[in-house]
CSV table of C-alpha atoms in Angstrom, one decimal:
chain,number,residue,atom,x,y,z
R,63,MET,CA,0.0,0.1,0.4
R,64,THR,CA,1.9,2.7,-1.2
R,65,GLU,CA,0.8,6.5,0.5
R,66,GLU,CA,-1.8,8.5,-1.8
R,67,LEU,CA,-0.6,11.5,-3.3
R,68,ILE,CA,-2.3,15.1,-4.2
R,69,SER,CA,-0.4,17.1,-6.5
R,70,LYS,CA,-0.1,20.4,-5.6
R,71,LYS,CA,-2.1,22.2,-7.7
R,72,GLU,CA,-5.7,20.0,-6.8
R,73,LEU,CA,-4.5,20.7,-3.2
R,74,LEU,CA,-4.9,24.6,-3.2
R,75,ASP,CA,-8.1,23.8,-5.3
R,76,VAL,CA,-9.8,21.5,-2.7
R,77,THR,CA,-8.3,23.4,0.4
R,78,GLY,CA,-8.7,26.8,-1.2
R,79,ILE,CA,-5.8,28.1,0.5
R,80,SER,CA,-3.3,30.0,-1.6
R,81,TYR,CA,0.5,29.8,-2.8
R,82,GLY,CA,1.4,32.4,-0.2
R,83,GLN,CA,-0.7,30.8,2.9
R,84,LEU,CA,1.4,27.2,1.6
R,85,TYR,CA,4.8,28.6,1.7
R,86,ARG,CA,4.0,30.7,4.9
R,87,TRP,CA,3.5,27.6,7.0
R,88,LYS,CA,6.2,25.8,5.4
R,89,ARG,CA,8.0,28.8,6.5
R,90,LYS,CA,6.3,28.5,9.9
R,91,ASN,CA,7.3,24.3,9.8
R,92,LEU,CA,3.6,23.6,10.2
R,93,ILE,CA,4.2,21.7,7.3
R,94,PRO,CA,7.1,19.1,7.2
R,95,GLU,CA,9.5,19.8,4.5
R,96,GLN,CA,9.7,15.4,4.0
R,97,TRP,CA,5.4,16.1,3.0
R,98,PHE,CA,6.9,18.1,0.0
R,99,ILE,CA,7.3,15.5,-2.9
R,100,ARG,CA,9.3,16.4,-5.9
R,101,LYS,CA,8.7,14.4,-8.7
R,102,SER,CA,9.1,15.0,-12.7
R,103,SER,CA,6.2,15.4,-14.6
R,104,PHE,CA,5.2,15.9,-18.6
R,105,THR,CA,5.0,19.7,-17.2
R,106,GLY,CA,8.1,19.5,-15.9
R,107,GLN,CA,8.6,19.6,-12.1
R,108,GLU,CA,5.8,19.1,-10.0
R,109,THR,CA,5.0,18.7,-6.0
R,110,PHE,CA,3.2,16.5,-4.6
R,111,PHE,CA,2.0,15.8,-0.5
R,112,PRO,CA,1.0,12.4,0.7
R,113,ARG,CA,-2.9,13.1,0.6
R,114,GLU,CA,-4.4,12.4,3.8
R,115,LYS,CA,-1.9,14.2,5.8
R,116,ILE,CA,-1.7,17.5,4.3
R,117,LEU,CA,-5.9,17.2,3.7
R,118,GLN,CA,-6.0,16.8,7.6
R,119,ARG,CA,-2.9,19.2,8.2
R,120,ILE,CA,-4.1,21.9,6.7
R,121,ASP,CA,-7.8,21.5,7.5
R,122,ARG,CA,-6.7,21.8,11.4
R,123,ILE,CA,-4.4,24.9,11.0
R,124,LEU,CA,-7.6,26.6,9.1
R,125,ASN,CA,-9.7,25.7,12.2
R,126,MET,CA,-7.6,27.2,14.9
R,127,LYS,CA,-5.5,29.7,13.3
R,128,ASP,CA,-7.8,32.2,14.9
R,129,ASP,CA,-7.4,30.7,18.2
R,130,LEU,CA,-3.7,30.4,17.7
R,131,SER,CA,-0.4,32.0,16.3
R,132,LEU,CA,1.2,30.2,13.9
R,133,ASP,CA,4.3,29.9,16.5
R,134,ALA,CA,1.8,28.2,19.2
R,135,LEU,CA,0.5,25.8,16.3
R,136,ALA,CA,4.4,24.6,14.6
R,137,ASP,CA,5.0,24.0,18.3
R,138,MET,CA,2.2,21.8,18.4
R,139,PHE,CA,2.9,19.7,15.1
R,140,SER,CA,6.1,19.6,15.6
R,141,PRO,CA,7.3,15.3,16.2
R,142,SER,CA,9.7,17.1,19.3
R,143,PRO,CA,8.8,16.5,22.5
R,144,GLY,CA,6.3,18.6,24.5
R,145,GLU,CA,8.3,20.8,27.9
R,146,SER,CA,5.4,19.7,29.8
R,147,SER,CA,5.2,17.1,31.9
R,148,MET,CA,2.8,16.0,34.2
R,149,SER,CA,1.6,14.1,38.1
R,150,VAL,CA,-0.2,10.4,37.9
R,151,GLY,CA,-3.0,12.1,39.3
R,152,GLU,CA,-3.3,14.8,37.4
R,153,ILE,CA,-3.0,12.5,34.0
R,154,LEU,CA,-6.1,10.3,35.7
R,155,GLU,CA,-7.9,13.8,36.8
R,156,ARG,CA,-7.7,15.1,32.8
R,157,ASN,CA,-8.5,12.2,31.9
R,158,ILE,CA,-5.2,11.7,29.3
R,159,VAL,CA,-4.5,8.1,29.5
R,160,SER,CA,-7.6,5.5,31.5
R,161,SER,CA,-6.0,4.4,34.6
R,162,VAL,CA,-5.9,0.9,33.6
R,163,SER,CA,-3.1,1.8,31.0
R,164,ILE,CA,-1.6,4.1,33.6
R,165,ASN,CA,-1.5,0.8,36.2
R,166,LEU,CA,-0.1,-1.0,33.5
R,167,TYR,CA,2.8,1.0,32.7
R,168,LEU,CA,3.4,1.2,36.7
R,169,GLU,CA,3.5,-1.9,37.1
R,170,THR,CA,5.5,-2.6,34.4
R,171,MET,CA,8.1,-0.3,35.0
R,172,ASP,CA,9.8,-0.6,38.2
R,173,SER,CA,8.2,-0.1,41.7
R,174,VAL,CA,10.6,2.8,42.9
R,175,GLN,CA,8.4,5.7,40.5
R,176,GLN,CA,8.9,9.4,40.3
R,177,PRO,CA,5.4,10.8,40.7
R,178,ILE,CA,6.2,13.5,38.1
R,179,LEU,CA,6.3,11.7,34.2
R,180,GLY,CA,7.8,13.1,31.7
R,181,PHE,CA,6.2,14.0,28.2
R,182,GLU,CA,8.3,10.9,26.2
R,183,LYS,CA,6.3,8.6,29.8
R,184,ILE,CA,3.0,10.0,28.9
R,185,LEU,CA,3.5,9.4,25.3
R,186,ILE,CA,4.2,5.7,25.7
R,187,ILE,CA,0.8,5.3,28.0
R,188,TYR,CA,-1.0,7.7,25.2
R,189,VAL,CA,0.2,5.1,22.4
R,190,LEU,CA,-0.5,2.3,25.1
R,191,ASP,CA,-3.8,3.3,25.8
R,192,LYS,CA,-5.5,3.9,22.3
R,193,LEU,CA,-4.1,0.2,21.3
R,194,LEU,CA,-6.1,-1.2,24.3
R,195,ARG,CA,-8.9,1.4,24.4
R,196,SER,CA,-9.4,0.0,20.4
R,197,GLY,CA,-9.4,-4.0,21.6
R,198,ASP,CA,-6.5,-4.6,19.6
R,199,ILE,CA,-3.9,-5.9,21.8
R,200,SER,CA,-4.4,-7.9,25.5
R,201,LEU,CA,-3.0,-6.4,28.8
R,202,ASP,CA,0.1,-9.1,28.3
R,203,GLU,CA,0.9,-7.4,24.6
R,204,GLY,CA,0.6,-4.3,26.1
R,205,ARG,CA,3.3,-4.9,28.5
R,206,LEU,CA,5.2,-6.3,25.5
R,207,LEU,CA,4.9,-2.4,24.2
R,208,ILE,CA,5.9,-0.4,27.0
R,209,ARG,CA,9.3,-2.8,27.3
R,210,THR,CA,10.1,-2.1,22.8
R,211,LEU,CA,8.8,1.3,23.2
R,212,GLU,CA,10.5,1.9,27.1
R,213,ALA,CA,13.6,-0.4,25.1
R,214,TYR,CA,14.2,1.7,21.4
R,215,PHE,CA,12.1,4.9,21.2
R,216,PRO,CA,13.3,7.4,20.6
R,217,GLU,CA,17.2,6.4,20.7
R,218,LYS,CA,17.8,4.6,18.3
R,219,THR,CA,14.3,4.7,16.1
R,220,GLY,CA,13.3,8.5,15.8
R,221,ARG,CA,11.0,10.2,16.7
R,222,GLU,CA,9.2,10.0,13.0
R,223,CYS,CA,8.7,6.5,13.5
R,224,GLY,CA,5.8,4.2,13.2
R,225,ILE,CA,4.3,1.5,15.2
R,226,ARG,CA,2.8,-1.8,13.6
R,227,LEU,CA,1.9,-5.3,15.6
R,228,THR,CA,1.5,-7.9,13.6
R,229,ARG,CA,0.3,-11.5,14.5
R,230,LYS,CA,1.5,-14.3,12.7
R,231,MET,CA,-0.5,-17.8,14.1
R,232,GLY,CA,-1.3,-16.5,17.4
R,233,VAL,CA,2.0,-15.0,18.1
R,234,ALA,CA,2.3,-11.2,18.3
R,235,ALA,CA,5.4,-9.2,17.3
R,236,PHE,CA,5.6,-5.0,17.9
R,237,LEU,CA,7.6,-3.1,14.6
R,238,LEU,CA,9.1,-0.2,15.2
R,239,VAL,CA,9.9,1.4,12.0
R,240,PRO,CA,12.1,4.1,11.4
R,241,GLY,CA,10.3,6.9,9.7
R,242,ASP,CA,7.2,5.0,9.5
R,243,GLY,CA,7.6,3.7,5.6
R,244,GLU,CA,6.0,0.3,4.4
R,245,VAL,CA,7.1,-3.0,5.7
R,246,TYR,CA,6.6,-6.0,3.4
R,247,LEU,CA,6.0,-9.5,5.2
R,248,ASP,CA,4.9,-13.1,4.9
R,249,SER,CA,1.5,-13.6,3.4
R,250,GLU,CA,0.6,-15.2,7.3
R,251,VAL,CA,1.3,-12.0,9.0
R,252,LYS,CA,-0.9,-9.9,10.2
R,253,THR,CA,-0.8,-6.5,10.9
R,254,VAL,CA,-2.9,-5.5,13.4
R,255,ALA,CA,-3.0,-2.1,14.0
R,256,ARG,CA,-0.7,0.7,13.0
R,257,LEU,CA,-0.4,3.9,14.3
R,258,SER,CA,2.8,6.7,14.1
R,259,MET,CA,4.2,8.6,15.8
R,260,PRO,CA,4.4,11.8,15.5
R,261,ALA,CA,0.8,11.7,14.9
R,262,CYS,CA,0.0,10.5,18.3
R,263,THR,CA,2.6,13.3,19.1
R,264,GLU,CA,0.5,15.5,18.0
R,265,GLU,CA,-2.6,14.4,19.7
R,266,LEU,CA,-0.9,14.4,22.7
R,267,LYS,CA,-0.1,17.5,22.8
R,268,LEU,CA,-2.9,18.9,22.3
R,269,ARG,CA,-5.2,16.9,25.2
R,270,MET,CA,-2.4,18.6,27.3
R,271,SER,CA,-3.3,21.6,26.2
R,272,GLY,CA,-6.6,21.3,26.8
R,273,SER,CA,-8.1,22.4,24.3
R,274,GLU,CA,-9.4,18.6,23.1
R,275,GLY,CA,-10.2,17.9,26.6
R,276,SER,CA,-12.6,15.2,26.8
Z,155,MET,CA,12.6,33.5,14.2
Z,156,TYR,CA,15.4,34.2,16.0
Z,157,GLU,CA,16.3,36.6,19.1
Z,158,SER,CA,20.0,35.7,21.3
Z,159,THR,CA,18.7,34.7,24.7
Z,160,ARG,CA,22.2,35.8,25.9
Z,161,GLU,CA,22.5,37.7,29.2
Z,162,PRO,CA,23.4,41.1,29.6
Z,163,GLN,CA,26.6,40.6,30.6
Z,164,GLN,CA,27.5,38.6,27.9
Z,165,ALA,CA,31.1,40.7,26.8
Z,166,ASP,CA,31.0,43.1,23.7
Z,167,MET,CA,33.2,41.9,21.0
Z,168,LYS,CA,35.4,44.4,18.7
Z,169,LEU,CA,38.0,44.1,16.0
Z,170,VAL,CA,40.1,46.2,14.2
Z,171,GLY,CA,42.5,45.3,12.0
Z,172,ASN,CA,43.9,42.3,10.3
Z,173,SER,CA,43.2,39.8,12.8
Z,174,THR,CA,41.4,36.4,13.7
Z,175,ALA,CA,39.3,35.7,16.7
Z,176,ASN,CA,37.5,32.3,17.9
Z,177,GLY,CA,33.5,32.1,17.5
Z,178,GLY,CA,31.4,32.1,21.0
Z,179,ALA,CA,28.7,34.0,22.3
Z,180,PHE,CA,28.7,37.6,22.7
Z,181,ARG,CA,26.7,40.9,22.8
Z,182,ASN,CA,27.6,42.5,20.5
Z,183,VAL,CA,30.2,41.9,16.9
Z,184,SER,CA,31.6,44.9,15.8
Z,185,ILE,CA,34.7,44.3,13.2
Z,186,THR,CA,36.6,47.0,11.0
Z,187,GLY,CA,39.6,45.1,9.1
Z,188,ASP,CA,39.8,42.2,7.4
Z,189,VAL,CA,38.9,38.8,10.2
Z,190,GLU,CA,38.8,35.5,10.0
Z,191,ILE,CA,36.3,33.7,13.1
Z,192,GLY,CA,37.4,30.6,13.3
Z,193,GLY,CA,34.2,29.2,14.5
Z,194,ASP,CA,30.4,29.3,15.6
Z,195,VAL,CA,29.5,32.9,16.2
Z,196,ASP,CA,26.2,33.5,18.2
Z,197,CYS,CA,25.1,37.2,19.3
Z,198,ARG,CA,22.4,40.3,19.3
Z,199,SER,CA,23.9,42.2,16.6
Z,200,PHE,CA,26.9,42.1,14.5
Z,201,LYS,CA,28.5,44.5,12.2
Z,202,CYS,CA,31.4,44.9,10.2
Z,203,THR,CA,33.3,46.3,7.6
Z,204,GLY,CA,35.4,45.0,5.5
Z,205,ASN,CA,35.9,41.3,5.0
Z,206,ALA,CA,34.6,38.7,7.9
Z,207,ASP,CA,35.0,35.2,6.9
Z,208,VAL,CA,33.2,33.2,9.6
Z,209,ASP,CA,34.0,29.4,9.6
Z,210,GLY,CA,31.2,28.1,11.0
Z,211,SER,CA,27.5,29.3,11.5
Z,212,LEU,CA,26.2,33.3,12.5
Z,213,GLN,CA,23.5,33.6,14.2
Z,214,SER,CA,22.3,37.0,15.2
Z,215,GLY,CA,19.0,39.1,16.7
Z,216,GLU,CA,20.5,41.6,13.7
Z,217,LEU,CA,23.1,41.7,10.8
Z,218,LYS,CA,24.7,44.4,9.0
Z,219,THR,CA,28.2,44.2,6.8
Z,220,THR,CA,29.7,46.4,3.9
Z,221,GLY,CA,32.1,44.5,2.3
Z,222,ASN,CA,32.3,40.6,2.3
Z,223,LEU,CA,31.0,38.4,4.2
Z,224,ALA,CA,31.5,34.5,4.3
Z,225,VAL,CA,29.9,31.8,6.1
Z,226,LYS,CA,31.1,28.6,6.7
Z,227,GLY,CA,27.4,27.2,8.1
Z,228,SER,CA,24.1,28.8,8.0
Z,229,LEU,CA,23.3,32.2,8.7
Z,230,GLU,CA,20.0,33.2,11.0
Z,231,SER,CA,19.2,36.6,11.3
Z,232,ALA,CA,16.1,38.4,12.0
Z,233,ARG,CA,17.2,41.8,10.2
Z,234,ILE,CA,19.4,41.2,7.7
Z,235,ARG,CA,21.5,44.2,5.2
Z,236,VAL,CA,24.5,43.9,3.5
Z,237,THR,CA,26.1,45.7,1.3
Z,238,GLY,CA,28.4,44.3,-0.8
Z,239,ASP,CA,28.9,40.4,-1.0
Z,240,LEU,CA,27.6,37.4,1.0
Z,241,ASP,CA,28.9,33.5,0.3
Z,242,ILE,CA,27.0,31.2,2.4
Z,243,LYS,CA,27.3,27.6,2.2
Z,244,GLY,CA,24.2,26.5,4.1
Z,245,ALA,CA,20.7,27.9,4.0
Z,246,LEU,CA,19.8,31.9,5.0
Z,247,THR,CA,17.1,32.4,7.5
Z,248,GLY,CA,15.7,35.6,8.8
Z,249,GLU,CA,12.6,38.1,8.5
Z,250,GLU,CA,14.0,41.6,6.6
Z,251,ILE,CA,16.5,40.9,4.3
Z,252,HIS,CA,17.6,43.6,2.2
Z,253,ILE,CA,21.1,42.6,-0.1
Z,254,PHE,CA,22.2,45.1,-2.4
Z,255,GLY,CA,25.0,43.3,-3.7
Z,256,GLY,CA,26.2,39.7,-4.9
Z,257,CYS,CA,25.0,37.0,-3.0
Z,258,THR,CA,25.3,33.5,-3.3
Z,259,VAL,CA,23.6,30.9,-1.2
Z,260,LYS,CA,24.0,27.6,-1.4
Z,261,ALA,CA,21.3,26.8,0.5
Z,262,GLY,CA,17.8,27.7,0.7
Z,263,ILE,CA,16.9,31.2,1.6
Z,264,GLN,CA,13.4,32.0,4.5
Z,265,GLY,CA,12.0,35.2,5.0
Z,266,GLU,CA,9.2,37.1,5.3
Z,267,GLN,CA,10.8,39.9,3.4
Z,268,PHE,CA,13.3,39.8,0.6
Z,269,HIS,CA,14.7,42.2,-0.9
Z,270,LEU,CA,17.9,42.1,-2.8
Z,271,LYS,CA,19.8,44.7,-5.5
Z,272,GLY,CA,22.0,42.9,-7.1
Z,273,SER,CA,22.5,39.5,-8.6
Z,274,LEU,CA,21.9,36.0,-6.4
Z,275,GLN,CA,22.9,32.4,-7.4
Z,276,SER,CA,21.4,29.5,-5.1
Z,277,GLU,CA,21.0,26.0,-5.9
Z,278,GLY,CA,17.9,25.9,-2.7
Z,279,MET,CA,14.5,27.4,-2.9
Z,280,LEU,CA,13.6,31.2,-2.2
Z,281,ASN,CA,10.7,31.3,0.1
Z,282,ALA,CA,9.5,34.7,1.6
Z,283,GLU,CA,6.3,37.0,1.5
Z,284,HIS,CA,7.8,39.3,-0.2
Z,285,VAL,CA,10.4,38.9,-2.2
Z,286,ASP,CA,11.6,41.3,-4.7
Z,287,ILE,CA,14.7,41.2,-7.0
Z,288,ARG,CA,16.2,44.6,-8.9
Z,289,LEU,CA,18.5,42.9,-11.2
Z,290,LEU,CA,22.3,43.8,-11.6
Z,291,GLY,CA,23.3,41.1,-13.4
Z,292,ARG,CA,23.2,37.2,-14.0
Z,293,SER,CA,21.4,35.6,-11.6
Z,294,ALA,CA,19.7,31.6,-11.2
Z,295,ILE,CA,17.7,30.1,-8.7
Z,296,GLY,CA,16.6,27.0,-8.2
Z,297,GLU,CA,12.7,28.2,-7.4
Z,298,ILE,CA,11.6,31.3,-5.8
Z,299,VAL,CA,7.4,30.8,-4.1
Z,300,GLY,CA,5.9,33.0,-1.8
Z,301,GLY,CA,3.1,35.8,-1.4
Z,302,ARG,CA,4.2,38.2,-4.0
Z,303,VAL,CA,7.1,37.9,-5.8
Z,304,GLU,CA,8.4,40.4,-8.1
Z,305,VAL,CA,11.6,40.6,-11.0
Z,306,LYS,CA,12.5,43.8,-12.1
Z,307,LEU,CA,15.5,45.3,-14.1
Z,308,HIS,CA,17.3,47.6,-11.6
Z,309,ALA,CA,16.6,51.3,-12.7
Z,310,THR,CA,20.3,52.0,-13.4
Z,311,HIS,CA,20.3,49.6,-16.3
Z,312,LYS,CA,17.8,51.4,-18.4
Z,313,TRP,CA,19.9,55.0,-18.7
Z,314,VAL,CA,23.2,54.0,-16.7
Z,315,LEU,CA,25.2,51.9,-20.4
Z,316,TRP,CA,29.0,51.7,-19.1
Z,317,LEU,CA,27.9,49.3,-16.2
Z,318,PRO,CA,31.0,47.4,-14.9
Z,319,TYR,CA,28.3,44.4,-15.0
Z,320,ARG,CA,29.3,42.4,-18.0
Z,321,GLU,CA,26.7,40.1,-18.0
Z,322,SER,CA,23.4,40.6,-19.0
Z,323,PRO,CA,21.0,41.3,-16.5
Z,324,GLU,CA,18.9,38.6,-16.2
Z,325,LEU,CA,17.6,35.9,-13.6
Z,326,VAL,CA,16.8,32.2,-14.5
Z,327,ALA,CA,14.9,29.6,-12.4
Z,328,ASN,CA,13.3,26.3,-12.7
Z,329,VAL,CA,10.0,26.9,-11.0
Z,330,ILE,CA,8.6,30.7,-9.7
Z,331,GLU,CA,5.4,30.6,-7.6
Z,332,GLY,CA,3.2,33.2,-5.7
Z,333,ASP,CA,0.0,34.5,-5.8
Z,334,HIS,CA,1.1,37.6,-7.4
Z,335,VAL,CA,3.7,37.5,-9.8
Z,336,TYR,CA,5.9,39.9,-12.1
Z,337,LEU,CA,8.5,39.3,-13.8
Z,338,GLU,CA,11.1,41.6,-16.2
Z,339,ASN,CA,14.1,39.3,-17.8
Z,340,THR,CA,13.4,36.1,-16.2
Z,341,ILE,CA,13.8,32.9,-18.0
Z,342,ALA,CA,11.9,30.1,-16.1
Z,343,GLN,CA,10.5,26.7,-16.9
Z,344,THR,CA,7.8,27.4,-15.1
Z,345,VAL,CA,5.3,30.3,-13.6
Z,346,ARG,CA,2.7,29.2,-11.6
Z,347,GLY,CA,0.7,31.9,-10.3
Z,348,GLY,CA,-2.6,34.1,-9.2
Z,349,GLN,CA,-2.5,36.8,-10.8
Z,350,VAL,CA,0.9,36.6,-13.3
Z,351,THR,CA,2.4,39.2,-14.9
Z,352,ILE,CA,5.5,38.6,-17.5
Z,353,GLY,CA,7.2,41.8,-18.2
Z,354,PRO,CA,9.1,42.5,-20.8
Z,355,ASN,CA,12.5,40.0,-22.3
Z,356,CYS,CA,11.6,36.7,-20.8
Z,357,ARG,CA,11.6,33.1,-21.6
Z,358,ILE,CA,9.0,31.1,-19.8
Z,359,GLU,CA,8.1,28.0,-20.9
Z,360,LEU,CA,4.9,27.5,-19.2
Z,361,VAL,CA,2.6,29.5,-17.2
Z,362,GLU,CA,-0.2,28.5,-15.1
Z,363,TYR,CA,-2.5,31.5,-13.8
Z,364,ARG,CA,-5.7,31.0,-11.4
Z,365,THR,CA,-6.7,35.0,-11.8
Z,366,GLY,CA,-5.2,37.0,-13.9
Z,367,PHE,CA,-2.9,37.0,-17.0
Z,368,HIS,CA,-0.4,39.3,-18.8
Z,369,GLN,CA,2.0,39.5,-21.3
Z,370,ASP,CA,4.1,42.4,-22.7
Z,371,SER,CA,5.2,41.3,-26.3
Z,372,ARG,CA,8.1,41.8,-26.1
Z,373,SER,CA,8.2,38.3,-24.1
Z,374,GLU,CA,8.2,34.7,-25.4
Z,375,VAL,CA,6.0,32.7,-23.6
Z,376,VAL,CA,5.7,29.0,-24.6
Z,377,ARG,CA,2.1,27.7,-23.2
Z,378,SER,CA,0.1,29.4,-20.8
Z,379,VAL,CA,-2.7,27.5,-19.1
Z,380,TRP,CA,-5.7,28.9,-17.1
Z,381,HIS,CA,-6.9,27.4,-13.6
Z,382,SER,CA,-10.5,27.8,-12.5
Z,383,GLU,CA,-11.0,27.7,-8.7
Z,384,THR,CA,-13.5,24.4,-8.7
């Protein structure tokens, strides 16, 4: 499954934004450089974008740009971690993740726990929570996920990484894919769940900043 | 945009004559003469008259140079005012950029306002809200994109014929895109935009426009396509 692309021309038509806006957002890092995909076409060079991602991003920007400055938006979209940290109590109180997930995380970690969790940790719990809620993974697999992420994210995998949960003959395996590219597996392997870390980071930032409280 | 976070107690650096210095963090840097700086520089203001060679990156709140400035890395400064030559191996980032003279930037250029009188060489992309180029000499650039893009012949070319610029003033670019585009003396593959005006002495392969298109009779446009807003 290759990513579906949208040409710049079509993008401007669909979203109704102008060249100026598009490039202003690019300058402000609201739209990452990697999304500008250059391809040669019969008219010379054309720029394409990953369709889903860019449409969703522009939709977000258009919705939020009245409330937030462009710089604040850039912070929200950047894959780098937020600076905030929270105590366990606060996380539960603000309903950022469920208590099941947070307990599972605390239990997996060694007993000595600092009551304040940094953004990275909360991100791991958030990913866990997402997968648990969707019913794609069991609690045991959740433990596996925590260990996998703790070991490799983000030092080894980079921040732009994807998570896949695969199963083959009832055996689960997590894959962390740097750059969230495609992985080709034999036909008996089923990909059960697929998440992208940058997207999760963005969602979590939104939740933590409170503008999308649930 | 880059605003130096340096504490006020940071030292100033003042260099006069022919000298070398190490990089570092400073409050104000002022240079008169011929100076080589052997590392990254981070400062609040950078002023130079003469030659400055920075063997690293240069970050400054504001930058004002007369003469030659060469930077091995990238140059980032909110306000940039250059008279003379600018040679940057990395990228050039700023908010307000004014250059009078020659300018070579290996990577791309980003800014809100980009005003250039002179010539420009860059393989990368020039991305600015307002691009205003007055051509003196030959320029070549990969891509120009932004809100308003204006490329004109510098006024002196119209009445001073003995100018020391041997090469004919023209701009060569692959792609030029903007909401409002006005071009003179430009050779480009593709020009895309809302309101596109092709002034005299241009040669454009393809123009794609959305709201309006005007072409001077002294220019050549191979193909022009109108895109409706649907």
